Short mmCIF file of C-alpha atoms and ligand atoms in Angstrom, two decimals:
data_model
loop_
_atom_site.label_atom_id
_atom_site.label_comp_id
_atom_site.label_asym_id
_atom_site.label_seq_id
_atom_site.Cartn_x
_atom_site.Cartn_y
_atom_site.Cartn_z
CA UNK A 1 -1.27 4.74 24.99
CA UNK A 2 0.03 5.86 21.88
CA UNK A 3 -2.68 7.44 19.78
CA UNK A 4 -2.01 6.50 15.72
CA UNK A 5 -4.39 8.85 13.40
CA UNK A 6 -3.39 6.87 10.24
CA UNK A 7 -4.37 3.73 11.96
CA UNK A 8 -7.42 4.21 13.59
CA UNK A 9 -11.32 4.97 12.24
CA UNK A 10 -12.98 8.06 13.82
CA UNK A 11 -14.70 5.35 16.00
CA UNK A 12 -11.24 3.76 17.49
CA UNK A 13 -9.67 7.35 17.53
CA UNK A 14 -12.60 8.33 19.73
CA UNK A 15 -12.53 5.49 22.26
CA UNK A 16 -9.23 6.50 22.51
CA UNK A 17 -9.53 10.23 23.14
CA UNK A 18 -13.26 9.65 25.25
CA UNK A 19 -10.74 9.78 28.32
CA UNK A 20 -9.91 13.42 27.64
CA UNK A 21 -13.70 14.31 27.40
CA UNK A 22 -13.64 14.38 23.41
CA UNK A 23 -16.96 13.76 21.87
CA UNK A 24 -17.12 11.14 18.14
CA UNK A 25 -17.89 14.71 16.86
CA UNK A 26 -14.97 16.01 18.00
CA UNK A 27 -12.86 13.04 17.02
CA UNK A 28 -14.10 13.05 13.58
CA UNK A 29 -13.46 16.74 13.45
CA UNK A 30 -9.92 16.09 14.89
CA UNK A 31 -9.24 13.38 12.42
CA UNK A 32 -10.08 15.46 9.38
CA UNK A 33 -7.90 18.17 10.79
CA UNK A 34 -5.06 15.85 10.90
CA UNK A 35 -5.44 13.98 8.21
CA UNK A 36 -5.86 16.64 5.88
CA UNK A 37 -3.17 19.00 6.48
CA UNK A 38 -0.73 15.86 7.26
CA UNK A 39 0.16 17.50 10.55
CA UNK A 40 -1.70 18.53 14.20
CA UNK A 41 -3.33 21.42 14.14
CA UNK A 42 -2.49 24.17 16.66
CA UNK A 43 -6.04 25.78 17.11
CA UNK A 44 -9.50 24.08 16.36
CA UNK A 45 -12.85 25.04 16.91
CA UNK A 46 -14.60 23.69 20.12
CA UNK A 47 -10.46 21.61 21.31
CA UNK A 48 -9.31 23.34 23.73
CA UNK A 49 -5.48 24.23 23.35
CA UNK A 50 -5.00 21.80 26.20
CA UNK A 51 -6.44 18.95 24.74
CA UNK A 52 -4.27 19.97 21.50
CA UNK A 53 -1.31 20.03 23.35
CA UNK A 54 -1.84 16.79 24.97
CA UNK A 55 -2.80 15.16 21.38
CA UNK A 56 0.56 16.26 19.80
CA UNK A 57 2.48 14.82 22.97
CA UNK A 58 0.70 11.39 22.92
CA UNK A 59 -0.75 10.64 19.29
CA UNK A 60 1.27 9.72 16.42
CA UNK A 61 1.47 10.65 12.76
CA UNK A 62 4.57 8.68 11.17
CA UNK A 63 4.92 9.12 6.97
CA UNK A 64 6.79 6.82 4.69
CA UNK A 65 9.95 7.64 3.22
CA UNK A 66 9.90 8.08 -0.37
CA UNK A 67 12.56 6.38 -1.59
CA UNK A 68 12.21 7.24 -5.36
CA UNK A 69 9.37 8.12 -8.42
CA UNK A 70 9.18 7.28 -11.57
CA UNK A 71 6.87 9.13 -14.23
CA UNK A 72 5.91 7.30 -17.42
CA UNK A 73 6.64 9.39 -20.68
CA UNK A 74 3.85 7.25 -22.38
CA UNK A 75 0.53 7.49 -20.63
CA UNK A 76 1.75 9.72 -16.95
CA UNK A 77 1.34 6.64 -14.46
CA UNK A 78 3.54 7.57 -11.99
CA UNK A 79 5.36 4.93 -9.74
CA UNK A 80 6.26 5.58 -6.11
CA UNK A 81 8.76 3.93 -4.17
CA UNK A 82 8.47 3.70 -0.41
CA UNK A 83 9.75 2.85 2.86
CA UNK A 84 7.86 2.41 5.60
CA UNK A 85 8.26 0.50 9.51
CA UNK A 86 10.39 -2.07 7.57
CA UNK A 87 14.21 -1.78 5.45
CA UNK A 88 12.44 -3.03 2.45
CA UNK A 89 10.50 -0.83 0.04
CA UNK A 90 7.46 -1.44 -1.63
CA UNK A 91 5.16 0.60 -4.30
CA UNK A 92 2.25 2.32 -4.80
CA UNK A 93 0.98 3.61 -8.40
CA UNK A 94 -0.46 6.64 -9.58
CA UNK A 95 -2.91 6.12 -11.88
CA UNK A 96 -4.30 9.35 -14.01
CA UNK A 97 -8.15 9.61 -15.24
CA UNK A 98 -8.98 11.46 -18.14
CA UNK A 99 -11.78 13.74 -17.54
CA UNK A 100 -12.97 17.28 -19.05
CA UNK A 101 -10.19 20.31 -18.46
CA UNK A 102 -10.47 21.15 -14.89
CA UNK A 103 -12.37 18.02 -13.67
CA UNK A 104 -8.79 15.33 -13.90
CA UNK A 105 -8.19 13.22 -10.94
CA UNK A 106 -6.12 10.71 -10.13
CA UNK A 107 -6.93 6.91 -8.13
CA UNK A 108 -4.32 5.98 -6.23
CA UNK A 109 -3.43 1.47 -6.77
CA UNK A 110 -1.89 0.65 -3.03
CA UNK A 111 0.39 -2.08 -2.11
CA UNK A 112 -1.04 -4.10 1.01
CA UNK A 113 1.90 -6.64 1.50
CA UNK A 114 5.82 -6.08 0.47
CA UNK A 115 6.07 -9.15 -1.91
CA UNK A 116 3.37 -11.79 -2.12
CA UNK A 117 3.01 -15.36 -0.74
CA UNK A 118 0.92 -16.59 -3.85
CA UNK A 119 3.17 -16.93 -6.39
CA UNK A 120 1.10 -16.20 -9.78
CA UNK A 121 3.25 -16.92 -12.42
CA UNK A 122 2.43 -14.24 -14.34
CA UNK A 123 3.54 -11.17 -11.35
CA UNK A 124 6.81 -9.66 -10.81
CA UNK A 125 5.63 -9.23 -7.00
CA UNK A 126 4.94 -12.85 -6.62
CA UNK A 127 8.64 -13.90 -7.60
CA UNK A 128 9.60 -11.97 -4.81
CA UNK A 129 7.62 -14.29 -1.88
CA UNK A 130 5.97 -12.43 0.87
CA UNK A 131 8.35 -9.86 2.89
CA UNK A 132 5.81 -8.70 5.41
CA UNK A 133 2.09 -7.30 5.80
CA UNK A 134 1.58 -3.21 5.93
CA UNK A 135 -0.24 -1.61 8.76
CA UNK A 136 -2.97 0.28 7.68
CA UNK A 137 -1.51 3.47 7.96
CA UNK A 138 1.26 2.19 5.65
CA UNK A 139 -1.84 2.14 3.20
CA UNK A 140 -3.50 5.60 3.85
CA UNK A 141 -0.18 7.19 3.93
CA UNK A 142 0.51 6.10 0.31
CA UNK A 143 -3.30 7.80 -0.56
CA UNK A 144 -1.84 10.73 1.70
CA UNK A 145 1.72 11.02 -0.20
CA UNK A 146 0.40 10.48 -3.63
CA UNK A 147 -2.03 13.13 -3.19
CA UNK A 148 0.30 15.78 -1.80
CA UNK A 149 2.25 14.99 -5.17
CA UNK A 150 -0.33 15.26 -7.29
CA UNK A 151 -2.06 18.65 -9.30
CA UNK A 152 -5.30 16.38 -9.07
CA UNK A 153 -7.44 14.63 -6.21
CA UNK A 154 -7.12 12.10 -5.64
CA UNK A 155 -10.88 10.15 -6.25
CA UNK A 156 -10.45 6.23 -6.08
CA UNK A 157 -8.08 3.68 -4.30
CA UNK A 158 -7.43 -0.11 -5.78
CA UNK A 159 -5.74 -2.93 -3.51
CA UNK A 160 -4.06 -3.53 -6.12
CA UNK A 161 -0.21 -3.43 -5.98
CA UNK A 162 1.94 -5.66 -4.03
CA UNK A 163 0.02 -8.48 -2.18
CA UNK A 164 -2.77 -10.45 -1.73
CA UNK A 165 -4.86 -7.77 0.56
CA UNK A 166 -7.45 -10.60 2.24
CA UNK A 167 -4.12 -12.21 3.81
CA UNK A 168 -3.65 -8.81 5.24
CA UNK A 169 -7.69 -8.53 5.94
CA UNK A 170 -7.35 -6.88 8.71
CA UNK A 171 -5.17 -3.85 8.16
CA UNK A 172 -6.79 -3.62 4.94
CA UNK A 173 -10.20 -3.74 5.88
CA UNK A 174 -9.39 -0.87 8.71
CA UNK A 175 -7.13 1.23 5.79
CA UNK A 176 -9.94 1.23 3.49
CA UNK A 177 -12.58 2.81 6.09
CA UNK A 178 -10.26 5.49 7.16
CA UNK A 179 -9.70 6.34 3.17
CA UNK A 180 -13.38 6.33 2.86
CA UNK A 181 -15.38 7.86 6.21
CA UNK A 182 -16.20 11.39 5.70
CA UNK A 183 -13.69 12.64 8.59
CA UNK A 184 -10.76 10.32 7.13
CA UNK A 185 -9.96 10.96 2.76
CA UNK A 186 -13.58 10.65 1.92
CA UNK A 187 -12.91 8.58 -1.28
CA UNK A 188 -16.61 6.81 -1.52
CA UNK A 189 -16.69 3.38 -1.20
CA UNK A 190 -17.60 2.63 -4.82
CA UNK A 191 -14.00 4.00 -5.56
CA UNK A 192 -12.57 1.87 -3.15
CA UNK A 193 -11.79 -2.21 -4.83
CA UNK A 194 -10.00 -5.06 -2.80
CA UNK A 195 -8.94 -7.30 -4.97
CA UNK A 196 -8.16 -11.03 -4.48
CA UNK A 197 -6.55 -14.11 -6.26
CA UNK A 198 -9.15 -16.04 -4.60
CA UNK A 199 -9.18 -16.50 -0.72
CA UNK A 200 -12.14 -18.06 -0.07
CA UNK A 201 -11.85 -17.44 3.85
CA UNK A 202 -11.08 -13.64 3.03
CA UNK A 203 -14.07 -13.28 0.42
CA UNK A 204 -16.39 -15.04 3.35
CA UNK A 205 -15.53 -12.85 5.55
CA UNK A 206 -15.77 -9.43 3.49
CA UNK A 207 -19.18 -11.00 2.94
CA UNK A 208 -20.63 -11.66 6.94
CA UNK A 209 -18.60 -7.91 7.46
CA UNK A 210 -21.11 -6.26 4.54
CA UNK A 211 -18.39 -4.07 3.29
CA UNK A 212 -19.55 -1.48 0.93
CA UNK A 213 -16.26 -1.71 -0.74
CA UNK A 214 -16.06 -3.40 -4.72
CA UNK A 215 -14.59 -6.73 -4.60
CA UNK A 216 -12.58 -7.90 -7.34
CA UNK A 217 -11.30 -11.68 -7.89
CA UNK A 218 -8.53 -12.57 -10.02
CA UNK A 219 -9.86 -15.59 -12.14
CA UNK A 220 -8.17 -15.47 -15.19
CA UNK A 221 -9.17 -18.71 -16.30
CA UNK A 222 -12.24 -21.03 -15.64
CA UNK A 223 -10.58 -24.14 -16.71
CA UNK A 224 -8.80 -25.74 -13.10
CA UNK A 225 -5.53 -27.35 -14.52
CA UNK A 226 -4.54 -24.39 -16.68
CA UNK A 227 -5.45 -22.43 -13.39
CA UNK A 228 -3.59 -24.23 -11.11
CA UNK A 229 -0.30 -23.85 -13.43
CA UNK A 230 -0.39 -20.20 -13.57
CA UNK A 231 -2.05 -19.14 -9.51
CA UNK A 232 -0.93 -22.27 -7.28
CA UNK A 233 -3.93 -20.68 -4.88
CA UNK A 234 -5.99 -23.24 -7.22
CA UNK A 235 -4.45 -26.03 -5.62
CA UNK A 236 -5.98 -24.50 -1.85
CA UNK A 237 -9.41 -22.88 -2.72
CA UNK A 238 -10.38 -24.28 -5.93
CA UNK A 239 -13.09 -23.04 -8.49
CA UNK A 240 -16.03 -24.59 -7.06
CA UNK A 241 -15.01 -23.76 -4.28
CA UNK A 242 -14.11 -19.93 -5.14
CA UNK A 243 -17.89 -20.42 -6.57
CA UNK A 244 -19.57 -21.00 -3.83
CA UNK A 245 -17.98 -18.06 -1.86
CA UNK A 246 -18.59 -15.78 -4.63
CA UNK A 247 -22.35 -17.05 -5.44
CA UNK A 248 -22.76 -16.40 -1.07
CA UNK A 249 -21.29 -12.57 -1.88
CA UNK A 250 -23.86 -11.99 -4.12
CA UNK A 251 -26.82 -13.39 -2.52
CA UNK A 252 -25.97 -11.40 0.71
CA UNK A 253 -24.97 -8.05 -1.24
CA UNK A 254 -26.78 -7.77 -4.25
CA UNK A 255 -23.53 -7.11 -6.06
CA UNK A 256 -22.58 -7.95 -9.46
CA UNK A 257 -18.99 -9.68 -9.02
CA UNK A 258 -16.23 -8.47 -10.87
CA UNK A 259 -13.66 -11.08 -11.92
CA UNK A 260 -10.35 -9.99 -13.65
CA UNK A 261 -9.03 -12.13 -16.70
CA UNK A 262 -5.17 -11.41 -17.12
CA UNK A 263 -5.30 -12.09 -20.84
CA UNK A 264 -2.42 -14.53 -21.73
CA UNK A 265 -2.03 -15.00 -25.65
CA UNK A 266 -2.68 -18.57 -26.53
CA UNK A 267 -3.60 -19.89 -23.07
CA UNK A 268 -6.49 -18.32 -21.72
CA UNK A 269 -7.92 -16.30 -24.56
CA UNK A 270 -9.81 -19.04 -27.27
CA UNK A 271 -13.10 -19.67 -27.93
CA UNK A 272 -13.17 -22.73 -25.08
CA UNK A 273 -11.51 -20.28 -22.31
CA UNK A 274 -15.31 -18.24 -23.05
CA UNK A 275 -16.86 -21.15 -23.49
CA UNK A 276 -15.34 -22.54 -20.19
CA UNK A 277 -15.81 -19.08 -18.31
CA UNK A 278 -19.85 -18.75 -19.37
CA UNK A 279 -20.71 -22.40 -18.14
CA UNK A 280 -18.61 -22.01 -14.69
CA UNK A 281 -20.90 -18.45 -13.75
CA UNK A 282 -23.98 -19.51 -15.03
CA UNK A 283 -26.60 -18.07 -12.96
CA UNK A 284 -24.55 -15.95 -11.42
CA UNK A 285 -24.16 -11.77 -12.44
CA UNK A 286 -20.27 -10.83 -13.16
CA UNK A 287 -18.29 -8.49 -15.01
CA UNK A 288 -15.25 -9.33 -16.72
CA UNK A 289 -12.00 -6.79 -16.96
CA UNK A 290 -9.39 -7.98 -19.36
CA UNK A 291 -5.78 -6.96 -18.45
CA UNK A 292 -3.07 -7.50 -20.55
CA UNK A 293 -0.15 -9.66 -19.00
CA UNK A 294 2.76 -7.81 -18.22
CA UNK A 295 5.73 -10.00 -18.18
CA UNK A 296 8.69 -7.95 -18.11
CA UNK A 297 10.76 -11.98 -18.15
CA UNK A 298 9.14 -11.96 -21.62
CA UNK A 299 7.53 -16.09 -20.92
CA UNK A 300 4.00 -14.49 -21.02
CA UNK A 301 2.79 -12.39 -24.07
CA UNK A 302 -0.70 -10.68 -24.09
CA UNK A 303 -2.90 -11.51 -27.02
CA UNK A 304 -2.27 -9.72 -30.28
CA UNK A 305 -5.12 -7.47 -31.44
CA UNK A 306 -6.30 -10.58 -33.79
CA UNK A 307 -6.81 -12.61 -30.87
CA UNK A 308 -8.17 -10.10 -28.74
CA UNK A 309 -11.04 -9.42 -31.14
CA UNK A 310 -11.90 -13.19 -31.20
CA UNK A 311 -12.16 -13.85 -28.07
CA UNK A 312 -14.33 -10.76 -27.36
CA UNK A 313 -16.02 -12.14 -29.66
CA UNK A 314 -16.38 -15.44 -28.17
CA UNK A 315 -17.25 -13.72 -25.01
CA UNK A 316 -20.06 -11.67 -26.46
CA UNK A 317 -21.58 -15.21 -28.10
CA UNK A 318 -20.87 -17.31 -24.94
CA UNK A 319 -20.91 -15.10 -21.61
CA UNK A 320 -23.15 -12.44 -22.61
CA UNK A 321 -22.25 -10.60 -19.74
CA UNK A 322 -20.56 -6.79 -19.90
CA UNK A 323 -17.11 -7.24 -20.51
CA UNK A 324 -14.51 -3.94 -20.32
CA UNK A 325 -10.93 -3.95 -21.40
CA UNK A 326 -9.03 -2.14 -18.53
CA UNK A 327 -6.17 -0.36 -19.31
CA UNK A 328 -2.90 -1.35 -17.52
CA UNK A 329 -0.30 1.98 -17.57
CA UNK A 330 2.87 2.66 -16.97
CA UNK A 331 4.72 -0.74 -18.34
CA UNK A 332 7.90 1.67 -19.54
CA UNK A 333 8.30 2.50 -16.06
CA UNK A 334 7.47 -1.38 -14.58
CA UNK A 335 4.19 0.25 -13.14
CA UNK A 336 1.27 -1.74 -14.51
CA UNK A 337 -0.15 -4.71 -13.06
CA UNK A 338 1.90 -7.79 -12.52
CA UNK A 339 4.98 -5.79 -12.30
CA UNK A 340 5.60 -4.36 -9.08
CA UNK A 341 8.78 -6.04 -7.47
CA UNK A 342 10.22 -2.98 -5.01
CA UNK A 343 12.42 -1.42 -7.69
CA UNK A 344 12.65 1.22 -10.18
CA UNK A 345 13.69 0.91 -14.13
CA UNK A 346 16.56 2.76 -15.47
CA UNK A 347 18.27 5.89 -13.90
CA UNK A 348 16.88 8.07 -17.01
CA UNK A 349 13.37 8.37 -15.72
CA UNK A 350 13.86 8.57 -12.22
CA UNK A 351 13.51 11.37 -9.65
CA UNK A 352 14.76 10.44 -5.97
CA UNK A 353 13.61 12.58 -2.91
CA UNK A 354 14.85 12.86 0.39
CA UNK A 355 12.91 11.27 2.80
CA UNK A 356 9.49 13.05 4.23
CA UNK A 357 9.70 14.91 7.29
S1 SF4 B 1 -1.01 -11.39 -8.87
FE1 SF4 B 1 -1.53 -10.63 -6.82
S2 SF4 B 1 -1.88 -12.51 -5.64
FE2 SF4 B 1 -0.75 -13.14 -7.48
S3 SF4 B 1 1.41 -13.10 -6.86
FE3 SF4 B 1 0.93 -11.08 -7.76
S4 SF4 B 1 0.42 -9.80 -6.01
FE4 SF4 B 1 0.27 -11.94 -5.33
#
């Protein structure tokens, strides 16, 4: 059997090397070997060379093909373009935080699916349909190959580019514990998001599982008819019942939810959207992150500064829950969110690479 370090925990990894007489302390050493330096190592304390040998022979470590990158001149997002078991390609975003000289890192937003089955109005990705689901070590190698590119560390990961990760739960679920356990990228789980448009099954599950990763749901507006014409997901799991699921997460985790509000001018952003919003959560503990809408079709404009103010306003009045405006990079370069379609802008700003060894 063919031995995958990219797409197995230190748990699978060791049921699959207990055979050879390797200990889960030895298979978590063996996995932060590999994973680390991106290749098998040829001496390690306590494996014998023979063991080594035998791993190189029988476990594999593929790497996507980057296919292209794309740097923006505004803010430094950078975009990646890769290629992985399939023809098509699919991205993954680098996303820089500002911190003190000498303590910058980067958090790396992963794609989970090429294309998306959802079809939001508002996303790039969801014009495309859904191509195919990633394998999890189509996700960890993007956290691998960003980081390898990158001056910084790389210190949090969002399931947030192409794809609806909980119809990919699986994959994900296993990517995101390999990024996080100690032998695999150590990125702590608090850095770690999966994000959904609101998959009730998915959000039920990632509930009874007791993930210590941050769930984030896609709401954007609490008002079901304008919901259903922008995410036709309202049309399978709608609000109350999105509610329910959500009001079950937090009783069972503790956890304050985090919904995301793509901020649409003139649709979802007047005093009844907060008014709407603050009556649908009652009760219940959220956040709210505003993202601008990024249409790059130009049908969908993000509030003007005006607007914005009012209906923080209107949130402050009606919601009185913390609110934070998140910053979405790299639109010069068709980075930020909702515009990820397996492409890169004009030739002027790209830089192509052959393909990883
Ligand atoms: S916003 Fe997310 S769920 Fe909706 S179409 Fe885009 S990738 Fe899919």
């Amino acid at each position: 059997m063919m031995v995958r370090f990219k797409d197995s925990t230190a748990d699978e990894l060791h049921a699959a090397l207990a055979p050879r007489g390797i200990s889960l302390r030895l298979a978590r050493r063996l996995q932060a070997a590999v994973l680390r330096r991106d290749a098998f190592p040829r001496s390690l304390p306590e494996v014998s060379e023979k063991t080594l040998a035998w791993v190189r022979e029988n476990a594999g470590l593929p790497k996507l093909v980057q296919k292209g990158k794309a740097v923006s001149a505004r803010d430094g997002f950078a975009k990646y373009l890769f290629q992985g078991e399939g023809p098509e390609p699919f991205e993954a975003v680098r996303i820089p935080l500002l911190h003190r000289a000498g303590e910058e890192k980067v958090v790396a937003c992963l794609s989970s699916q090429v294309g998306c089955g959802l079809g939001c109005a508002f996303c790039a990705t969801g014009r495309m349909g859904l191509v195919r689901n990633l394998s999890a070590w189509e996700m960890v190698d993007q956290v691998i190959r960003l980081a390898a590119d990158s001056e910084h560390p790389v210190r949090g990961a969002v399931f947030m580019g192409m794809g609806e990760p909980m119809l990919n739960y699986e994959a994900v679920v296993r990517a995101a514990r390999i990024l996080n356990e100690p032998c695999g990228l150590a990125i702590s789980a608090e850095a770690i998001s999966i994000s959904t448009a609101g998959i009730v099954p998915g959000i039920r599950r990632f509930t009874a599982d007791r993930l210590p990763f941050r769930l984030v749901v896609s709401l954007t507006s609490a008002d079901p008819f304008r919901r259903r014409g922008v995410m036709p997901l309202e049309r399978t799991h709608p609000l109350p019942e999105l509610m329910e699921a959500l009001r079950e997460y937090h009783k069972a985790s503790g956890q304050r939810v985090i919904l995301a509000w793509t901020m649409i001018s003139g649709f979802n952003t007047r005093e009844e959207d907060a008014i709407q919003l603050a009556a649908l959560v009652r009760g219940l503990p959220v956040r709210l992150d505003l993202i601008d809408v990024n249409d790059a079709a130009g049908r969908f404009k993000p509030p003007s500064p005006p607007e914005l103010a009012a209906f923080r306003d209107a949130l402050r009045k009606h919601l009185k829950m913390p609110v934070a405006r998140r910053y979405s990079g790299g639109r010069d370069i068709h980075a930020a969110c909702g515009m990820l379609a397996g492409s890169l802008p004009g030739p002027s700003r790209r830089e192509s690479r052959s393909p990883a060894s």
